[in-house]
Coordinates of C-alpha atoms in Angstrom, one line a residue:
Chain A
M1 CA -5.9 18.8 13.5
A2 CA -7.4 22.6 12.4
S3 CA -10.7 22.8 10.8
F4 CA -10.8 22.4 6.8
E5 CA -13.3 21.7 4.3
L6 CA -13.8 18.3 2.8
I7 CA -16.0 18.0 -0.5
E8 CA -16.9 14.8 -2.2
P9 CA -17.3 15.4 -6.0
Q10 CA -19.5 13.1 -7.8
S11 CA -17.9 13.4 -11.5
V12 CA -14.4 14.3 -12.9
E13 CA -15.6 17.5 -13.9
E14 CA -17.1 18.3 -10.0
A15 CA -13.5 17.3 -8.8
L16 CA -11.5 19.7 -11.4
V17 CA -13.7 22.7 -10.3
A18 CA -13.4 21.9 -6.5
L19 CA -9.4 21.8 -7.1
D20 CA -9.0 25.0 -9.1
S21 CA -7.3 27.2 -6.9
D22 CA -3.9 29.0 -6.2
D23 CA -4.2 27.7 -2.7
P24 CA -1.4 24.8 -2.3
A25 CA -3.6 23.6 0.7
V26 CA -6.3 22.5 -1.8
R27 CA -5.6 18.7 -2.5
P28 CA -7.2 15.7 -4.1
M29 CA -7.4 12.7 -1.7
G30 CA -7.5 9.3 -2.9
G31 CA -7.6 6.8 0.0
G32 CA -6.1 9.3 2.0
T33 CA -3.4 7.4 3.9
A34 CA 0.0 9.2 2.9
L35 CA -2.3 12.7 3.9
M36 CA -3.6 11.5 7.2
L37 CA -0.1 10.6 8.1
M38 CA 1.2 14.4 7.0
M39 CA -1.6 15.9 8.6
K40 CA -1.0 14.1 11.8
A41 CA 2.6 14.8 12.0
Q42 CA 1.9 18.4 11.1
L43 CA 3.4 18.4 7.8
F44 CA 0.3 19.5 6.0
A45 CA -2.4 21.5 6.9
P46 CA -5.3 21.3 4.1
T47 CA -7.8 24.4 3.6
R48 CA -9.9 21.8 1.3
L49 CA -9.7 18.1 0.6
V50 CA -11.2 16.7 -2.7
S51 CA -12.0 13.0 -2.1
L52 CA -11.7 11.3 -5.6
R53 CA -14.0 8.3 -4.0
G54 CA -17.2 9.2 -5.7
I55 CA -16.1 10.3 -9.0
G56 CA -16.5 6.7 -11.1
G57 CA -15.6 7.0 -14.6
G58 CA -12.1 5.4 -15.3
F59 CA -10.9 6.5 -11.8
S60 CA -12.0 2.9 -10.4
G61 CA -11.8 -0.8 -11.5
F62 CA -9.5 -2.5 -14.0
S63 CA -9.4 -4.4 -16.9
L64 CA -7.3 -5.8 -20.1
S65 CA -8.1 -3.5 -23.2
G66 CA -9.8 -5.0 -26.3
D67 CA -6.9 -5.7 -28.0
G68 CA -5.4 -7.6 -24.9
E69 CA -2.3 -5.4 -25.2
T70 CA -2.9 -2.9 -22.1
F71 CA -3.9 -3.3 -18.5
C72 CA -6.2 -0.2 -17.6
I73 CA -5.8 0.6 -14.0
G74 CA -8.1 3.4 -12.6
A75 CA -6.3 5.8 -10.0
M76 CA -8.7 4.8 -7.0
T77 CA -8.3 0.8 -7.4
T78 CA -6.9 0.0 -4.2
F79 CA -4.1 -2.3 -3.2
S80 CA -5.9 -5.1 -2.0
E81 CA -8.2 -5.2 -4.9
L82 CA -5.1 -5.4 -7.4
E83 CA -3.8 -8.4 -4.8
Q84 CA -6.7 -10.2 -4.7
S85 CA -7.4 -10.3 -8.8
V86 CA -6.8 -13.4 -10.6
E87 CA -6.2 -11.3 -13.9
I88 CA -3.7 -9.3 -12.2
A89 CA -2.3 -12.4 -11.4
R90 CA -2.1 -14.0 -14.8
H91 CA -0.9 -10.7 -16.4
L92 CA 1.1 -9.1 -14.1
P93 CA 2.2 -11.5 -11.7
V94 CA 5.4 -9.4 -10.1
I95 CA 2.1 -7.0 -9.1
T96 CA 0.8 -9.7 -7.0
Q97 CA 4.5 -10.8 -5.4
T98 CA 5.1 -7.0 -4.8
M99 CA 1.7 -6.7 -2.5
K100 CA 3.0 -9.7 -0.3
T101 CA 5.9 -7.3 1.5
L102 CA 4.0 -3.6 0.8
A103 CA 2.6 -2.3 4.3
N104 CA 0.0 -4.4 5.6
V105 CA -3.7 -5.6 4.9
R106 CA -5.3 -2.4 6.4
V107 CA -3.5 -0.4 4.4
R108 CA -3.6 -2.0 1.5
N109 CA -7.2 -2.1 1.9
V110 CA -7.4 1.6 1.8
A111 CA -4.3 3.0 -0.4
T112 CA -5.0 3.6 -3.9
V113 CA -2.8 3.2 -7.1
G114 CA -3.1 7.3 -8.0
G115 CA -2.7 8.2 -4.5
N116 CA 0.4 6.2 -4.3
L117 CA 1.9 7.6 -7.5
A118 CA 1.1 11.3 -6.6
H119 CA 2.2 11.3 -3.3
G120 CA 5.9 11.3 -5.4
D121 CA 7.7 9.6 -2.0
P122 CA 10.6 7.6 -3.5
H123 CA 10.4 5.0 -0.7
L124 CA 7.2 3.3 -1.8
D125 CA 7.5 0.1 -3.7
L126 CA 4.9 0.3 -6.5
P127 CA 6.3 2.9 -8.3
P128 CA 9.5 1.6 -9.4
V129 CA 7.4 -1.6 -10.6
W130 CA 4.8 0.3 -12.8
T131 CA 8.2 1.9 -14.4
T132 CA 10.1 -1.4 -14.9
L133 CA 6.9 -2.5 -16.7
G134 CA 7.1 0.1 -19.1
A135 CA 3.8 1.8 -17.7
R136 CA 2.2 5.0 -18.4
V137 CA -0.1 7.5 -16.6
R138 CA -3.2 9.1 -18.0
I139 CA -3.2 12.5 -16.3
I140 CA -6.5 14.7 -16.5
G141 CA -6.7 18.5 -15.9
Q142 CA -8.9 21.5 -16.6
S143 CA -6.8 22.1 -20.2
G144 CA -7.4 18.4 -21.0
E145 CA -5.7 15.2 -20.7
R146 CA -2.0 14.0 -21.5
V147 CA -0.1 10.5 -21.1
I148 CA 3.3 10.1 -19.9
P149 CA 5.6 7.3 -18.9
V150 CA 5.5 6.8 -15.3
E151 CA 9.2 7.3 -14.7
E152 CA 8.4 10.9 -16.0
L153 CA 6.2 11.5 -13.3
F154 CA 8.7 11.8 -10.7
V155 CA 11.1 14.6 -10.7
G156 CA 12.6 14.7 -7.2
Y157 CA 12.1 13.8 -3.5
Y158 CA 8.3 13.9 -3.0
E159 CA 8.0 16.0 -6.2
T160 CA 5.8 14.7 -9.5
S161 CA 5.1 16.7 -12.7
L162 CA 2.0 17.1 -11.9
E163 CA 0.5 20.6 -12.4
P164 CA -1.8 22.1 -9.7
G165 CA -5.4 20.6 -10.4
E166 CA -4.1 17.7 -12.5
L167 CA -5.3 14.3 -11.5
I168 CA -3.9 10.7 -12.5
A169 CA -6.8 9.0 -13.8
Q170 CA -5.2 5.7 -14.9
V171 CA -2.4 3.5 -15.1
L172 CA -1.9 2.1 -18.3
V173 CA 0.5 -1.3 -18.2
P174 CA 1.5 -3.0 -21.7
V175 CA 1.1 -7.0 -21.0
R176 CA 4.4 -8.5 -22.4
P177 CA 4.0 -12.1 -21.7
D178 CA 7.4 -12.9 -23.1
W179 CA 9.0 -10.7 -20.3
R180 CA 9.8 -11.8 -16.9
S181 CA 9.6 -9.2 -13.7
F182 CA 10.7 -9.2 -10.4
Y183 CA 11.1 -6.7 -7.4
A184 CA 13.5 -6.9 -4.6
K185 CA 12.5 -5.2 -1.8
V186 CA 15.5 -4.5 0.6
T187 CA 15.1 -4.0 3.8
T188 CA 17.8 -3.7 6.6
R189 CA 15.1 -4.4 9.7
A190 CA 12.0 -6.1 9.4
E191 CA 11.0 -8.0 6.1
H192 CA 7.9 -5.6 5.8
D193 CA 10.0 -2.3 6.6
W194 CA 10.8 0.7 4.3
P195 CA 12.9 -0.4 2.1
A196 CA 16.7 0.7 1.9
L197 CA 16.6 -0.3 -1.4
G198 CA 13.6 -0.9 -3.8
L199 CA 15.1 -2.8 -7.0
A200 CA 12.5 -3.3 -10.0
V201 CA 13.7 -5.6 -12.8
S202 CA 12.5 -6.8 -15.9
V203 CA 14.0 -8.6 -18.9
L204 CA 13.1 -10.4 -22.1
P205 CA 15.0 -13.5 -22.2
E206 CA 16.2 -15.6 -25.4
G207 CA 17.8 -18.9 -24.0
E208 CA 20.9 -17.8 -21.4
R209 CA 20.5 -14.8 -23.2
I210 CA 19.1 -11.3 -22.1
A211 CA 17.7 -9.7 -25.4
D212 CA 16.4 -6.9 -23.7
V213 CA 16.2 -5.1 -19.7
S214 CA 14.7 -2.6 -17.7
I215 CA 16.2 -1.9 -14.2
V216 CA 14.6 0.8 -11.8
L217 CA 16.4 1.9 -8.5
S218 CA 14.0 3.4 -5.5
A219 CA 14.4 4.2 -2.0
A220 CA 18.2 4.6 -1.9
V221 CA 18.0 7.7 -4.5
D222 CA 15.5 10.7 -4.6
R223 CA 12.8 9.4 -7.3
P224 CA 12.8 6.1 -8.8
T225 CA 15.6 5.9 -11.5
R226 CA 16.4 3.9 -14.4
L227 CA 19.7 2.5 -14.4
V228 CA 20.8 2.7 -18.2
N229 CA 24.4 1.8 -17.8
A230 CA 23.6 -1.5 -15.9
E231 CA 20.9 -2.0 -18.4
N232 CA 23.5 -1.5 -21.4
V233 CA 26.0 -4.0 -20.1
L234 CA 23.5 -6.5 -19.6
R235 CA 21.4 -6.1 -22.8
G236 CA 22.4 -8.7 -25.5
S237 CA 24.6 -10.3 -23.2
V238 CA 24.8 -14.1 -21.8
L239 CA 24.1 -14.5 -18.3
C240 CA 27.4 -15.1 -16.5
D241 CA 29.0 -13.8 -13.2
E242 CA 31.4 -11.8 -15.1
V243 CA 28.8 -9.7 -16.6
L244 CA 26.5 -9.4 -13.6
T245 CA 29.5 -8.0 -11.6
R246 CA 30.3 -5.7 -14.2
A247 CA 26.6 -4.4 -14.7
G248 CA 26.5 -3.9 -10.8
E249 CA 29.9 -2.0 -10.6
A250 CA 27.9 0.2 -13.5
A251 CA 24.8 0.7 -11.4
V252 CA 26.8 1.9 -8.5
A253 CA 29.0 4.4 -10.5
E254 CA 25.7 5.9 -12.5
T255 CA 23.8 6.3 -8.8
D256 CA 24.1 8.8 -6.6
I257 CA 23.0 6.9 -3.1
E258 CA 23.4 9.0 0.3
T259 CA 24.0 7.6 3.8
D260 CA 20.5 7.5 5.9
N261 CA 18.9 5.9 8.9
R262 CA 18.8 2.5 6.7
G263 CA 22.4 2.1 6.1
S264 CA 25.3 4.1 4.7
S265 CA 26.3 5.0 1.6
A266 CA 29.0 1.9 1.4
Y267 CA 26.7 -0.6 2.7
K268 CA 23.6 0.3 0.2
K269 CA 25.9 0.0 -2.7
Q270 CA 26.9 -3.3 -1.7
L271 CA 23.6 -4.2 -1.2
L272 CA 22.9 -2.5 -5.0
R273 CA 26.0 -4.9 -6.3
V274 CA 24.4 -8.1 -4.6
H275 CA 20.9 -7.7 -5.0
L276 CA 21.0 -6.9 -8.7
G277 CA 22.8 -9.9 -9.4
R278 CA 20.4 -11.9 -7.8
A279 CA 17.6 -10.3 -9.1
I280 CA 18.6 -10.8 -12.6
R281 CA 19.3 -14.4 -12.2
K282 CA 15.8 -14.9 -10.7
V283 CA 14.2 -13.6 -13.7
M284 CA 16.4 -15.3 -15.9
G285 CA 15.6 -18.5 -14.2
A286 CA 19.1 -19.1 -13.5
Chain B
M1 CA -18.4 25.2 3.8
S2 CA -18.8 21.6 4.6
T3 CA -16.1 21.4 7.5
T4 CA -18.4 18.8 9.5
R5 CA -21.3 16.6 8.5
T6 CA -23.8 14.2 10.2
I7 CA -22.9 10.9 9.7
R8 CA -25.2 7.9 9.8
F9 CA -24.0 4.3 9.9
T10 CA -24.5 1.0 11.7
L11 CA -22.3 0.7 14.9
N12 CA -22.0 -3.0 16.3
G13 CA -25.8 -3.7 14.7
R14 CA -27.0 -0.6 16.0
A15 CA -28.1 2.4 13.9
V16 CA -26.3 5.6 15.1
A17 CA -25.7 9.1 14.0
A18 CA -22.5 11.4 14.8
D19 CA -21.4 14.9 14.0
V20 CA -18.1 14.8 12.7
A21 CA -15.3 17.3 11.8
A22 CA -13.3 16.6 8.6
G23 CA -10.3 15.1 9.3
E24 CA -11.4 13.1 12.8
T25 CA -10.4 9.8 12.7
I26 CA -12.5 6.7 13.3
V27 CA -10.8 6.0 16.7
D28 CA -11.2 9.2 18.3
M29 CA -15.0 8.9 17.3
L30 CA -15.4 5.7 18.7
T31 CA -13.7 6.9 22.3
L32 CA -15.2 10.6 22.7
R33 CA -18.5 10.3 21.2
F34 CA -19.4 6.3 21.9
D35 CA -17.4 5.7 24.8
L36 CA -15.7 2.6 23.1
K37 CA -12.3 2.2 23.9
G38 CA -11.1 -1.3 22.8
A39 CA -9.6 0.4 19.4
R40 CA -6.8 1.9 20.9
E41 CA -4.4 4.6 19.2
S42 CA -1.0 3.4 19.8
C43 CA 1.5 4.0 16.9
G44 CA -0.7 6.5 15.1
Q45 CA 0.8 5.3 11.6
G46 CA -1.1 2.5 11.0
L47 CA 1.5 0.1 11.8
C48 CA 0.5 -1.6 15.1
G49 CA -3.1 -3.0 14.7
C50 CA -4.2 -1.9 17.6
C51 CA -7.1 0.5 16.6
T52 CA -8.2 -2.2 14.0
V53 CA -12.0 -2.3 12.9
T54 CA -14.0 -3.2 10.2
V55 CA -16.1 -1.2 8.0
D56 CA -18.5 -3.2 5.5
G57 CA -16.5 -6.2 6.5
M58 CA -12.9 -5.0 5.4
A59 CA -10.3 -4.0 8.0
V60 CA -9.0 -0.6 8.4
S61 CA -6.8 1.4 10.6
G62 CA -9.1 3.2 12.9
C63 CA -6.2 5.7 13.7
L64 CA -5.8 6.8 9.9
S65 CA -9.4 6.8 8.6
M66 CA -11.8 9.6 8.9
A67 CA -15.1 9.3 10.5
W68 CA -16.5 11.3 7.6
F69 CA -16.4 8.6 5.4
L70 CA -18.7 6.2 7.4
D71 CA -22.0 7.5 6.4
G72 CA -24.0 4.6 5.2
T73 CA -21.5 1.9 6.3
S74 CA -21.2 -0.9 9.0
V75 CA -18.7 -0.7 11.6
E76 CA -17.7 -3.4 13.9
T77 CA -15.6 -3.2 16.7
I78 CA -14.4 -5.6 19.2
E79 CA -17.5 -4.8 21.5
G80 CA -19.8 -5.7 19.2
I81 CA -18.2 -9.7 18.6
G82 CA -19.3 -12.4 20.0
T83 CA -23.1 -13.7 20.2
G84 CA -25.3 -13.3 23.1
G85 CA -22.9 -12.7 25.5
A86 CA -20.7 -15.6 24.6
L87 CA -17.1 -14.9 23.4
D88 CA -16.2 -15.2 19.7
P89 CA -14.1 -18.3 18.9
V90 CA -10.7 -16.3 18.7
Q91 CA -11.7 -14.6 21.9
E92 CA -11.9 -17.8 23.5
A93 CA -8.7 -19.3 21.5
F94 CA -6.6 -15.9 22.7
I95 CA -7.7 -16.7 26.5
E96 CA -6.9 -20.3 26.4
A97 CA -3.6 -20.0 24.7
G98 CA -2.7 -17.2 27.0
A99 CA -2.0 -15.2 23.9
F100 CA -1.4 -11.7 25.5
Q101 CA 0.3 -10.4 28.5
C102 CA -0.7 -6.6 28.9
G103 CA -3.5 -6.7 26.6
F104 CA -3.3 -3.5 25.0
C105 CA -2.8 -5.2 21.2
T106 CA -5.3 -8.0 21.9
P107 CA -8.3 -6.1 20.8
G108 CA -6.4 -5.4 17.4
F109 CA -5.1 -8.9 17.4
I110 CA -8.3 -10.6 17.7
M111 CA -10.3 -8.4 15.2
M112 CA -7.3 -9.2 12.5
V113 CA -7.6 -12.6 13.2
R114 CA -11.1 -13.0 12.6
Q115 CA -10.7 -11.5 9.2
L116 CA -7.5 -13.8 8.7
L117 CA -9.8 -16.9 8.9
D118 CA -12.4 -15.3 7.1
A119 CA -9.7 -15.2 4.0
H120 CA -7.8 -18.3 5.5
P121 CA -9.9 -20.5 7.1
D122 CA -7.1 -23.1 7.8
P123 CA -3.9 -20.8 7.8
D124 CA -0.4 -22.3 8.1
D125 CA 2.4 -20.6 9.8
E126 CA 3.5 -18.2 7.1
E127 CA 0.3 -17.2 6.6
V128 CA -0.5 -16.1 9.6
R129 CA 2.8 -14.3 10.2
H130 CA 2.3 -12.5 6.9
Y131 CA -1.2 -11.6 7.1
L132 CA -0.6 -10.4 11.0
T133 CA 2.6 -8.3 10.0
G134 CA 0.9 -5.0 10.3
N135 CA -0.1 -6.0 14.5
L136 CA 2.5 -5.7 17.1
C137 CA 2.4 -7.2 20.3
R138 CA 4.9 -5.5 22.6
C139 CA 4.7 -8.2 25.2
S140 CA 6.0 -10.2 22.4
A141 CA 3.3 -12.9 22.9
Y142 CA 3.8 -13.9 19.0
P143 CA 4.5 -17.6 19.8
E144 CA 1.3 -18.0 21.7
I145 CA -0.7 -15.6 19.4
L146 CA 0.0 -18.6 16.7
T147 CA -1.0 -21.3 18.8
A148 CA -4.3 -19.1 19.3
V149 CA -4.7 -18.9 15.5
K150 CA -4.7 -22.3 15.2
L151 CA -7.1 -23.1 18.1
A152 CA -9.3 -20.6 16.8
A153 CA -9.1 -22.2 13.2
A154 CA -10.2 -25.5 14.6
K155 CA -12.8 -24.0 17.0
R156 CA -14.4 -22.2 14.0
K157 CA -14.4 -25.3 11.9
K158 CA -16.2 -27.3 14.9
L159 CA -18.8 -24.7 15.1
A160 CA -19.3 -24.9 11.3
A161 CA -19.4 -28.7 11.2

């Protein structure tokens, strides 16, 4: 590995100064898991890495807002911290559920919420889950801060809308006690493998009726993608086989699923039809 | 330019220092600077667990973690477990259950099983399988490893009683 500079700023301001460069090989670093993999594979050779582990502030820790309506999660929070939190299990149980099949204990001990989002890898498990939960990200840069929905963070394959020098500071997740969410990690080899498709769904049930719904597909597409047409089929409908079949067809029709080493396009489309129906049944308690 | 630094940390109970480069992995540092070869790089991607060490009591993949950040921490490797020449109960259990063939993955498994038993002192099969999903044994000694975990749990309980 070629020699590079490693800086450990102690505040957000110091970090922003260290990242202020026209050199694309100057990058921030969270837990460093994804970066180390890219560096070892010689896909990325940094000139300077800026570690965010010492900057504190809103970047670390997580808590419920005073009004109880939003969970604010610092970007440097590790997956293990979320996995082991009683508060997360109570307010965002789908996060606890997702951790069960996300990588392994050692990776979860190190990987961070912010680094995971900034990586822009469409195969990751949490981005579709944050999206279906209606989460937003707070982004800090030299020119101030902005808050955008998680889905607007992703613009393509490993591509985000973050400007050079901008940092994800927090993920803001609305607490919606009446909604139910589920993440289906659909793998074609081992259970903990990278998914052939990731399907995150949330519903607002009203008895047998789906009052509102959010469906996000990942892994099989170039970025976490809302399946708007499938949502429109389900929204307002009473749960039944016919509606789920139509939703599955709408989902397949509105996505561009390509063949890769986890399955052919036709196979993954069938997985989407089947697993969308199962996921909706599951969150509807049917 | 901070491309190298001196780190001071505790390694298996002993205060040590090392000059490391940015990007140097923990497993490279242990092998090349401390002649400790129990943590090995195998897959190099954090998937197989052969390089497992603990940093301040938390398991990490030594092949993906930079030695740079060890400053001020306490690191434990397979060479540091057990007390006064006696094997750790998990090591004893692996031997008694014959939970290995070639032995390459064994140090990593033993380090992870210690973590597993700290978190779940009396794990069921499902908990063991889930917790050890990031450890691969290419000789496929998995049934014996499962037996060893149960045996180690019993040994630990006996020691604690």
